[in-house]
Coordinates of C-alpha atoms in Angstrom, one line a residue:
X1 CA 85.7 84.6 120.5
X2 CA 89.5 84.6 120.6
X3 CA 92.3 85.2 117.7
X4 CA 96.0 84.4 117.0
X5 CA 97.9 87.5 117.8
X6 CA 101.0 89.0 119.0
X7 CA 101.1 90.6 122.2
X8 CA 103.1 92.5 124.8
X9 CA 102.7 90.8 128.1
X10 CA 104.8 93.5 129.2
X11 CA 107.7 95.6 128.6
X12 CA 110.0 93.1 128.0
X13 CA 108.1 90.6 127.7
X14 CA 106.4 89.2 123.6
X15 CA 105.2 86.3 122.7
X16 CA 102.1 84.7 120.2
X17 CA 99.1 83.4 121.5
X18 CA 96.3 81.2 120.4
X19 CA 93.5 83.0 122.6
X20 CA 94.1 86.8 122.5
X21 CA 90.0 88.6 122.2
X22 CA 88.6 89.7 119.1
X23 CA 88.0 92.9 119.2
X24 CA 85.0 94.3 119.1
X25 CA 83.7 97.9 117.7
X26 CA 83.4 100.6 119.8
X27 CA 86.5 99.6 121.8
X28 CA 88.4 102.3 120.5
X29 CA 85.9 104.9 122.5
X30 CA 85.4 102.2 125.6
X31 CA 89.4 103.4 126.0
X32 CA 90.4 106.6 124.4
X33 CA 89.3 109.9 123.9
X34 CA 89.5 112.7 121.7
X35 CA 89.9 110.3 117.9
X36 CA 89.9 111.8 114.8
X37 CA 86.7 110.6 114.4
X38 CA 83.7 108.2 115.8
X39 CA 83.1 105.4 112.9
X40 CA 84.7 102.0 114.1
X41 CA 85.3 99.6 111.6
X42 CA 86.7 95.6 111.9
X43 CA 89.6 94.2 109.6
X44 CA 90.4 90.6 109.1
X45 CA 94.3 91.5 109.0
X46 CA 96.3 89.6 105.8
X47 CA 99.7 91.4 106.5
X48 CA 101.4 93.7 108.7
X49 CA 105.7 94.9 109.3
X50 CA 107.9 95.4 111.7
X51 CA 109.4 98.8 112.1
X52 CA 111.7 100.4 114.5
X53 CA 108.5 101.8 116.6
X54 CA 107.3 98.6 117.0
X55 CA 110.5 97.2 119.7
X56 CA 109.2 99.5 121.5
X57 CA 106.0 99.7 124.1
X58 CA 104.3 101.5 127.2
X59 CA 103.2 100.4 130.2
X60 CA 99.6 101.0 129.8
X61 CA 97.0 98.2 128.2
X62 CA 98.7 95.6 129.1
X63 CA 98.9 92.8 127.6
X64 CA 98.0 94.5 124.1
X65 CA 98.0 93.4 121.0
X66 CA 101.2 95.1 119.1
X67 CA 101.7 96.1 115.4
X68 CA 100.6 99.6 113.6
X69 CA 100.6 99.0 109.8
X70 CA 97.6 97.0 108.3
X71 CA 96.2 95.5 105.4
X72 CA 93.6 93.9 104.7
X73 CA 89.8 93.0 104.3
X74 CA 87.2 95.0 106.1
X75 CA 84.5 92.7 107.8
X76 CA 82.0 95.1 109.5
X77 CA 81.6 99.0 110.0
X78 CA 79.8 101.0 112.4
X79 CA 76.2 102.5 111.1
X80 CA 78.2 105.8 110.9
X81 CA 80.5 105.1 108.4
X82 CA 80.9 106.6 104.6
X83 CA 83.7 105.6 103.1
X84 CA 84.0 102.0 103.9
X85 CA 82.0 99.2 103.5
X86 CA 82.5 95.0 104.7
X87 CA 84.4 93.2 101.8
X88 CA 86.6 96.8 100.8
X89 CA 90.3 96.0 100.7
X90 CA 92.1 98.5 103.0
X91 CA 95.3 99.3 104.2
X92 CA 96.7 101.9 107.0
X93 CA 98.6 102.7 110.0
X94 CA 96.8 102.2 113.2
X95 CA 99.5 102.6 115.6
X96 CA 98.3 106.5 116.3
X97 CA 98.8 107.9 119.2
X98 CA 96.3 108.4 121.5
X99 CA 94.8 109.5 124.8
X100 CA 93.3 107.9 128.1
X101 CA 90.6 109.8 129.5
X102 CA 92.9 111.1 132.1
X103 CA 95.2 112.3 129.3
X104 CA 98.1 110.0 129.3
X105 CA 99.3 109.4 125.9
X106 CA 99.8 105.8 124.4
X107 CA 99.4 104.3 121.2
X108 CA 96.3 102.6 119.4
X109 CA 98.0 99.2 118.1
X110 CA 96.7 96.1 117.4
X111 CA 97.7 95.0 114.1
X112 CA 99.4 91.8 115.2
X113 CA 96.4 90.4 115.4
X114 CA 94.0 88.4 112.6
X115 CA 91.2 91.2 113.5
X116 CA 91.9 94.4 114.5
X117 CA 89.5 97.8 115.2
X118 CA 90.7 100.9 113.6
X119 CA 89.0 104.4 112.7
X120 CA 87.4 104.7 109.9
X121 CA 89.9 107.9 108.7
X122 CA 92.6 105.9 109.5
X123 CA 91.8 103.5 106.4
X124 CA 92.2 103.7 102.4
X125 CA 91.2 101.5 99.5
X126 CA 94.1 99.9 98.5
X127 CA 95.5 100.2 95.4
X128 CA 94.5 97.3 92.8
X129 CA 97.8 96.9 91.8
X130 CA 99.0 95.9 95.1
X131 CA 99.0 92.7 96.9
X132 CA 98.1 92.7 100.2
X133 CA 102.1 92.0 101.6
X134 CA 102.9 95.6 99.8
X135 CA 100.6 96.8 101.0
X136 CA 101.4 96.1 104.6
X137 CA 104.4 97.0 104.6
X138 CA 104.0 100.7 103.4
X139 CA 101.8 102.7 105.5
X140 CA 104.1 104.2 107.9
X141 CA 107.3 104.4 106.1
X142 CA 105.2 105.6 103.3
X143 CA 103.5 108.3 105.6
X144 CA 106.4 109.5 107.2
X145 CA 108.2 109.9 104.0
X146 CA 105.1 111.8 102.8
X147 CA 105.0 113.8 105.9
X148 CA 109.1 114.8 105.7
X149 CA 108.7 116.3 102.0
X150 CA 105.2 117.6 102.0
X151 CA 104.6 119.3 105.2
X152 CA 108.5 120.3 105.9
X153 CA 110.2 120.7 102.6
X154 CA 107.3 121.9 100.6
X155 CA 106.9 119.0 98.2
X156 CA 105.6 119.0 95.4
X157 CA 108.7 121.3 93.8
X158 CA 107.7 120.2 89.7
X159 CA 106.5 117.2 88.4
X160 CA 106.6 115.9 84.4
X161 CA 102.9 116.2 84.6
X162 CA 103.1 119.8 85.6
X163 CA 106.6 120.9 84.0
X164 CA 104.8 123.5 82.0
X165 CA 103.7 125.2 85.4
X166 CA 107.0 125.6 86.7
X167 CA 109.5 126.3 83.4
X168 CA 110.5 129.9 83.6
X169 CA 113.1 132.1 83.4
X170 CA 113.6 133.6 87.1
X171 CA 114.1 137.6 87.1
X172 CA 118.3 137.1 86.2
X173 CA 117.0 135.3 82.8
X174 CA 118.3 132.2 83.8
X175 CA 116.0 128.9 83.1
X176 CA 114.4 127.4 86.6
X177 CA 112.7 124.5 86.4
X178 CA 111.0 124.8 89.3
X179 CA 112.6 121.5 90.7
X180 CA 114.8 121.1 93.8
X181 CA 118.5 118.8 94.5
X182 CA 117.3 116.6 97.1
X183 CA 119.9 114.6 99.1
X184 CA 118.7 111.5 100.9
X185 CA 120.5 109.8 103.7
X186 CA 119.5 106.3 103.9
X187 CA 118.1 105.6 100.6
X188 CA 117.6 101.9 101.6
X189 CA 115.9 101.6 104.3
X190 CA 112.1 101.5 104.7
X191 CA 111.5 105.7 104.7
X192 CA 114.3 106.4 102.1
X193 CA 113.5 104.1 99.4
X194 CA 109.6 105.6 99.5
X195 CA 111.2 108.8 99.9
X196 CA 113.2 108.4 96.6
X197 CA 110.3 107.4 94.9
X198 CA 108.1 110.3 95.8
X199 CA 111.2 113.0 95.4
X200 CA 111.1 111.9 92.4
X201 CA 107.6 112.1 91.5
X202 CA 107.5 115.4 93.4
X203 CA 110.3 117.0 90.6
X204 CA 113.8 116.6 92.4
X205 CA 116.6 117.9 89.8
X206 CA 118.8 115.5 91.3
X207 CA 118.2 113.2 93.8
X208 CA 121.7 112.1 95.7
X209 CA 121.5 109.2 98.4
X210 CA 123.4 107.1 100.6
X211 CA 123.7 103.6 101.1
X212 CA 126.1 100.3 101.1
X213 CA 127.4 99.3 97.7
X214 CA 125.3 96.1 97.4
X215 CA 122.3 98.6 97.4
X216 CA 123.5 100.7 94.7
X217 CA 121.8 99.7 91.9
X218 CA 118.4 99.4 94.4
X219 CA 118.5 102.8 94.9
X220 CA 119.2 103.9 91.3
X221 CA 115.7 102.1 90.0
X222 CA 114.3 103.9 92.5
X223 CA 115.5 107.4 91.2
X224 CA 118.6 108.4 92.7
X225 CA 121.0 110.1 90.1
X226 CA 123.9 109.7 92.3
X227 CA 124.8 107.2 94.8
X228 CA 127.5 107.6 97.7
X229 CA 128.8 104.5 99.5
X230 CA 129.0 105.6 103.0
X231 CA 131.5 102.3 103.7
X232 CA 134.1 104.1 101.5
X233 CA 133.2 108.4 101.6
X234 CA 131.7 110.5 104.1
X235 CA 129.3 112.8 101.8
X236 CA 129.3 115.7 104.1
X237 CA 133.2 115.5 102.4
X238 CA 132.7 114.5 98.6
X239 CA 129.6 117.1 98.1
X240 CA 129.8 120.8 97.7
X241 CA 128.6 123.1 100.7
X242 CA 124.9 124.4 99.9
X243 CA 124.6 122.2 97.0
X244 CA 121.2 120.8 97.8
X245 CA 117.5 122.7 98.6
X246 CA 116.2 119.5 100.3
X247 CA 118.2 116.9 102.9
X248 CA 115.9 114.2 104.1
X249 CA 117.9 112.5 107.1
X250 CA 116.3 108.7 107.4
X251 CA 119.3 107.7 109.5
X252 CA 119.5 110.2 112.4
X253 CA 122.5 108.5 113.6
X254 CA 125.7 110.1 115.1
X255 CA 128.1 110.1 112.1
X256 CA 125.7 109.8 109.7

């Protein structure tokens, strides 16, 4: 059985095809060791996105089907699955990496395709206020974001929910909300504007970002209290020196 998919023929070399292999479960052991975990599970794929990772690609597999974010509908599992079920609406980020029995690292892949075979742990319910297009386009972004203010700036800092936790007076008397100023640089782009969202939701006193002029009022639905035009200032110049607890750098740009 073959599928429309997207593939790298090589390293240089992309193109569709008509005929690319279904795959099938259990490929994901046939080829890599050491997963996260052993329960296969098929997805007909409604929607996927491009992000920067994705220009990019190894030498091994070849040709391979591309793409790491997925949504979509789930259309068989392995007998040693929990969580999932056929019919489920999922979305995730398949484009892990991963290891060749001889311990060369690659990445999984393949959600350029109209099936593709991920882990079951890889996998979520999506929400039901979602469509499947949202949903493709945020695992990664969404993750990373995640990642950045939960693992490496200690996220969550206060939340509305939880206000009552955090309002105190620290031991100078003076009120502390428990919340953090959070500068974001790219507030934008794919990471930034989910990063805004969860600073937000995470308790940022103030949330500053950067971004063009056009995306000004983008950025301040998403949360940001102040926005900076990087075309016109350089913030490093118009904001005080260790004004903010939290800088999330989505750029990583010389200049930037």
């Amino acid at each position: 059985l073959t599928m429309p998919a997207y593939l790298a023929h090589s390293q240089a070399s992309f193109g569709y095809v008509q005929d690319a292999p279904i795959p099938e479960l259990g490929s994901l052991r046939d080829v890599f060791t050491n997963l996260s975990s052993t329960c296969e599970v098929l997805v007909n794929v409604k929607a996927s996105s491009v992000n920067p990772t994705d220009r990019h690609v190894d030498a091994y597999r070849l040709p391979k089907v591309m793409g790491a974010d997925v949504a979509g509908v789930v259309v068989k599992v392995e007998d040693s699955c929990s969580l999932l079920k056929p019919g489920d609406k999922v979305w995730g980020d398949i484009g892990a990496n991963a290891f060749f029995a001889n311990g060369t690292k690659t990445k999984e892949l393949g959600a350029y395709g109209a099936f593709a075979v991920a882990l079951e742990s890889q996998l979520g319910k999506m929400p039901e206020n979602i469509g499947y297009l949202e949903a493709g386009v945020l695992p990664k972004v969404a993750l990373t974001s995640y990642k950045a203010l939960v693992w490496y700036a200690a996220a969550p800092w206060s939340s509305p929910q939880r206000q009552e936790i955090y309002d105190h007076d620290d031991d100078d008397g003076n009120h502390d909300d428990g919340g953090k100023d959070v500068l974001i640089l790219g507030g934008s782009g794919g990471t930034g504007s989910i990063g805004l969202q969860l600073a937000r939701v995470f308790g940022a006193r103030s949330l500053v970002t950067t971004t063009s002029s056009k995306n000004t009022a983008y950025c301040t639905s998403l949360g940001a209290t102040r926005v900076i035009d990087y075309h016109t200032e350089n913030w490093w110049e118009v904001l005080p020196s260790d004004s903010f607890d939290v800088i999330y750098d989505t750029v990583g740009q010389e200049g930037t």
